[in-house]
């Protein structure tokens, strides 16, 4: 089943292929955060008012709809820190019992409850992705304002210890670093340390999410745009139930429906979704503001600078 999921994902990325249902759905259980990272809207003070947690009944409704449609994957976060929501382990347990193939989260690894990450593991989560933007306390805490590097590393190792003691392969644990001018000098040490300890290491380039391009490493330049696969692969449901066609719509400017009033199946096939797919297939990015200002690297053509 996992191979089928990834094959469909790749097909939607390569060609004009529209699956019968979203392959993946982001369900934002929390749009608040306990950090103020320099490369995030929470750090740039551009967060919408009225932040909080998703209503539990709405979350359950969305999980049911995903299971009934045959959605392969759910991630329980988008713009906020999901481990701040005490409901998270219950949501994971419910999604796995409903047959969702892959349940995952991104986290800054600094929850209010020390044991919630282990509770997530006990609930059957498939993947936990830790954002660790540096290999030293000084570098990390200069980027992730409010963070505690020692506590974060301890939390990752607690989860690794839990896996070893319980002799289980899941959750898969990924650490990822946003590569910036501030931390590139630690990239090799970062990789060397985490290799053999975690299941996956990812290094990605910083993109403009409201903070500007001042942190970007200028070893690549954009030379054009290309079709973005996200509207053919996923839906993103905000904390308030409003649905966006991709993970870029951080300010919810291009709403394709409301999950409180309509089904995800109807929204997936709506005129608004089909319009943005048309825009992408024709590479008319300028016609939609979120596409015009997109920060997803995969929607651009790049070349290495000399």
XYZ file of C-alpha atoms in Angstrom:
306
model
C 0.000 0.000 0.000
C 2.817 2.383 0.833
C 4.368 1.795 -2.601
C 1.015 2.614 -4.230
C 0.794 5.823 -2.214
C 4.276 6.977 -3.213
C 3.705 5.993 -6.839
C 0.580 8.168 -6.989
C 2.426 10.987 -5.219
C 5.226 10.865 -7.785
C 2.787 10.656 -10.697
C 0.917 13.751 -9.487
C 4.259 15.539 -9.264
C 5.458 14.596 -12.758
C 2.319 14.968 -14.863
C -1.219 16.307 -15.029
C -2.652 13.517 -12.915
C -5.498 14.140 -10.487
C -6.144 11.373 -7.936
C -9.741 10.620 -6.985
C -9.058 12.014 -3.520
C -6.235 13.899 -1.803
C -3.276 11.649 -1.148
C -2.368 13.599 1.973
C -4.230 15.996 4.263
C -2.715 18.455 6.706
C -4.997 18.910 9.727
C -3.934 21.858 11.850
C -4.638 20.877 15.449
C -2.835 24.004 16.662
C -1.901 27.316 15.063
C -0.156 28.676 18.157
C 3.535 28.273 18.898
C 5.794 28.540 21.932
C 8.792 29.767 19.873
C 9.443 32.842 17.757
C 11.754 31.518 15.067
C 13.395 34.048 12.788
C 12.301 32.238 9.595
C 8.622 31.860 10.548
C 5.484 34.003 10.692
C 5.398 33.544 14.456
C 8.774 35.229 14.625
C 7.835 38.005 12.222
C 4.716 38.962 14.242
C 2.403 38.296 11.308
C 0.230 35.686 12.987
C -3.506 36.075 12.544
C -5.484 36.930 15.660
C -7.742 34.311 17.210
C -5.146 31.543 17.291
C -5.804 28.389 19.265
C -6.633 24.701 18.935
C -8.913 22.919 16.470
C -12.224 21.744 17.869
C -11.929 18.030 18.682
C -15.217 17.138 16.986
C -14.041 18.791 13.781
C -10.734 16.904 13.959
C -12.576 13.596 14.362
C -14.880 14.460 11.460
C -11.886 15.164 9.241
C -10.167 11.915 10.208
C -13.381 10.006 9.415
C -13.645 11.679 6.015
C -10.015 10.955 5.211
C -10.440 7.295 6.145
C -13.640 6.967 4.126
C -12.028 8.522 1.035
C -8.912 6.385 1.247
C -6.472 9.195 2.088
C -3.072 7.626 2.681
C -1.419 10.196 4.915
C -2.298 12.771 7.575
C -0.032 15.311 9.206
C -1.514 16.931 12.289
C 0.055 20.325 11.912
C 0.624 23.251 9.608
C 1.655 26.643 11.000
C 1.698 25.985 14.740
C 3.288 23.650 17.286
C 1.010 20.643 17.492
C 2.450 19.137 20.693
C 0.920 22.026 22.639
C -2.479 20.418 22.048
C -3.188 17.715 24.663
C -5.596 16.099 22.190
C -2.771 15.040 19.842
C -2.167 11.463 21.103
C -5.911 10.745 20.964
C -6.080 12.053 17.392
C -3.150 9.846 16.389
C -4.701 6.781 18.004
C -8.037 7.442 16.305
C -6.448 7.960 12.866
C -4.446 4.738 13.101
C -7.484 2.764 14.236
C -9.414 4.184 11.249
C -6.764 2.778 8.929
C -4.740 5.851 7.917
C -1.510 4.463 6.475
C 0.851 7.220 7.559
C 0.299 9.576 10.497
C 2.990 12.130 11.227
C 3.865 15.470 12.789
C 6.450 18.212 12.539
C 7.528 19.544 15.919
C 9.997 21.915 17.490
C 10.464 19.190 20.100
C 9.712 21.448 23.065
C 6.197 20.566 24.254
C 4.636 21.849 27.441
C 4.077 18.244 28.577
C 7.363 16.367 28.806
C 5.810 12.983 28.029
C 3.561 13.885 25.097
C 6.072 12.720 22.465
C 6.257 9.278 24.088
C 2.438 9.270 24.265
C 2.402 9.947 20.527
C 4.705 6.978 20.000
C 2.512 4.784 22.185
C -0.525 5.902 20.141
C 1.056 4.523 16.973
C 2.411 7.573 15.154
C 4.455 6.626 12.098
C 6.846 9.587 11.821
C 8.010 12.448 14.010
C 10.008 15.213 12.332
C 12.113 17.384 14.626
C 13.168 20.840 13.478
C 16.665 21.402 14.836
C 18.276 24.372 13.124
C 21.842 24.119 14.311
C 24.436 21.968 16.015
C 25.300 24.277 18.890
C 23.274 25.911 21.632
C 24.387 29.353 20.499
C 23.424 28.905 16.852
C 20.162 27.069 17.498
C 18.887 29.500 20.124
C 19.820 32.515 17.993
C 17.488 31.214 15.259
C 14.729 29.593 17.309
C 13.985 32.301 19.811
C 12.611 30.903 23.048
C 14.070 27.469 22.395
C 16.184 25.396 24.770
C 18.778 23.398 22.820
C 19.713 21.090 25.690
C 16.098 20.239 26.458
C 15.353 19.601 22.768
C 18.279 17.214 22.275
C 17.290 15.449 25.501
C 13.725 15.014 24.227
C 14.938 13.452 20.981
C 17.163 11.030 22.856
C 14.327 10.136 25.228
C 12.261 9.073 22.230
C 15.187 7.152 20.735
C 15.629 5.369 24.072
C 11.907 4.526 24.167
C 12.154 2.922 20.725
C 15.183 0.883 21.719
C 13.675 -0.301 24.994
C 10.433 -1.307 23.263
C 12.252 -2.884 20.300
C 10.120 -1.078 17.733
C 10.971 0.540 14.411
C 8.362 3.273 14.640
C 7.994 6.132 14.902
C 10.548 6.917 12.239
C 12.493 9.892 13.513
C 13.738 12.615 11.195
C 15.796 15.636 12.140
C 15.850 18.554 9.755
C 17.705 21.818 9.528
C 16.809 24.933 7.582
C 20.088 25.948 5.953
C 20.832 29.655 6.434
C 23.776 32.012 6.581
C 23.629 31.628 10.345
C 24.105 27.857 10.588
C 25.721 26.595 7.379
C 29.075 26.334 9.164
C 27.578 23.570 11.343
C 25.991 21.507 8.563
C 28.658 18.789 8.343
C 28.927 18.355 12.121
C 25.126 18.195 12.282
C 24.982 15.369 9.733
C 27.891 13.502 11.330
C 26.286 13.594 14.782
C 22.803 12.440 13.749
C 23.854 9.744 11.265
C 23.245 6.357 12.800
C 21.109 7.822 15.573
C 17.960 8.816 13.659
C 16.198 7.348 10.657
C 16.450 10.368 8.368
C 18.321 13.668 8.117
C 17.103 16.511 5.913
C 18.772 19.808 5.078
C 16.568 22.369 3.310
C 17.155 25.922 2.138
C 15.462 28.811 3.888
C 12.648 30.463 1.939
C 10.954 33.803 2.496
C 7.985 33.354 4.835
C 7.752 37.016 5.705
C 11.244 37.578 7.046
C 12.770 38.488 3.665
C 15.740 36.952 1.876
C 18.429 38.176 4.261
C 19.042 34.697 5.692
C 19.330 32.934 2.343
C 22.607 31.391 1.204
C 23.137 32.828 -2.251
C 24.631 29.779 -3.959
C 21.549 29.210 -6.135
C 19.342 31.515 -8.150
C 15.840 31.239 -9.589
C 15.645 31.082 -13.365
C 11.935 30.409 -13.837
C 8.778 28.785 -12.534
C 7.379 25.315 -12.977
C 4.190 23.449 -12.181
C 3.649 22.953 -8.462
C 2.270 19.506 -7.588
C 0.672 20.396 -4.263
C -2.905 21.076 -5.502
C -2.806 17.631 -7.129
C -1.559 15.882 -3.993
C -2.982 17.437 -0.834
C -5.439 19.602 1.047
C -4.582 21.772 4.044
C -7.246 22.295 6.713
C -6.618 25.238 9.005
C -7.423 25.270 12.698
C -10.727 27.046 12.008
C -11.831 24.583 9.310
C -10.995 26.717 6.293
C -9.268 24.745 3.563
C -6.303 25.828 1.420
C -4.894 24.104 -1.686
C -1.313 23.945 -0.421
C 0.959 24.541 2.556
C 2.026 27.977 1.258
C -1.253 29.751 2.020
C -0.130 30.701 5.546
C -2.444 33.713 5.696
C -5.395 31.772 4.230
C -5.807 34.051 1.236
C -6.995 31.414 -1.249
C -9.738 29.486 0.542
C -11.218 26.597 -1.456
C -13.888 25.625 1.073
C -14.809 25.179 4.716
C -14.601 21.717 6.260
C -17.219 22.649 8.847
C -19.836 23.154 6.133
C -18.724 20.850 3.322
C -16.949 17.545 2.811
C -13.305 17.231 1.867
C -14.392 15.193 -1.150
C -16.500 18.082 -2.479
C -13.756 20.594 -1.762
C -11.181 18.420 -3.556
C -13.296 18.578 -6.719
C -14.421 22.202 -6.347
C -14.136 24.913 -8.974
C -11.614 26.793 -6.828
C -9.326 23.754 -6.647
C -9.652 23.084 -10.353
C -8.879 26.720 -11.125
C -5.594 26.668 -9.252
C -4.699 23.346 -10.921
C -5.313 24.991 -14.294
C -3.065 27.880 -13.256
C -0.302 25.454 -12.355
C -0.616 23.344 -15.490
C -0.311 26.488 -17.623
C 2.420 27.998 -15.399
C 0.324 31.141 -14.934
C 1.584 31.699 -11.400
C 1.039 35.443 -11.557
C -2.747 35.031 -11.672
C -2.998 33.825 -8.050
C -1.280 35.752 -5.272
C -0.163 32.739 -3.228
C 1.390 31.195 -6.351
C 3.020 34.447 -7.375
C 4.665 34.804 -3.938
C 5.218 31.073 -3.364
C 8.161 30.081 -1.151
C 8.164 26.364 -2.070
C 11.479 25.603 -3.718
C 9.950 22.902 -5.929
C 7.832 25.466 -7.804
C 10.945 27.170 -9.219
C 13.683 26.303 -11.672
C 17.097 26.784 -10.078
C 20.705 26.923 -11.151
C 23.894 26.909 -9.145
C 25.708 30.216 -8.933
C 29.290 30.288 -10.157
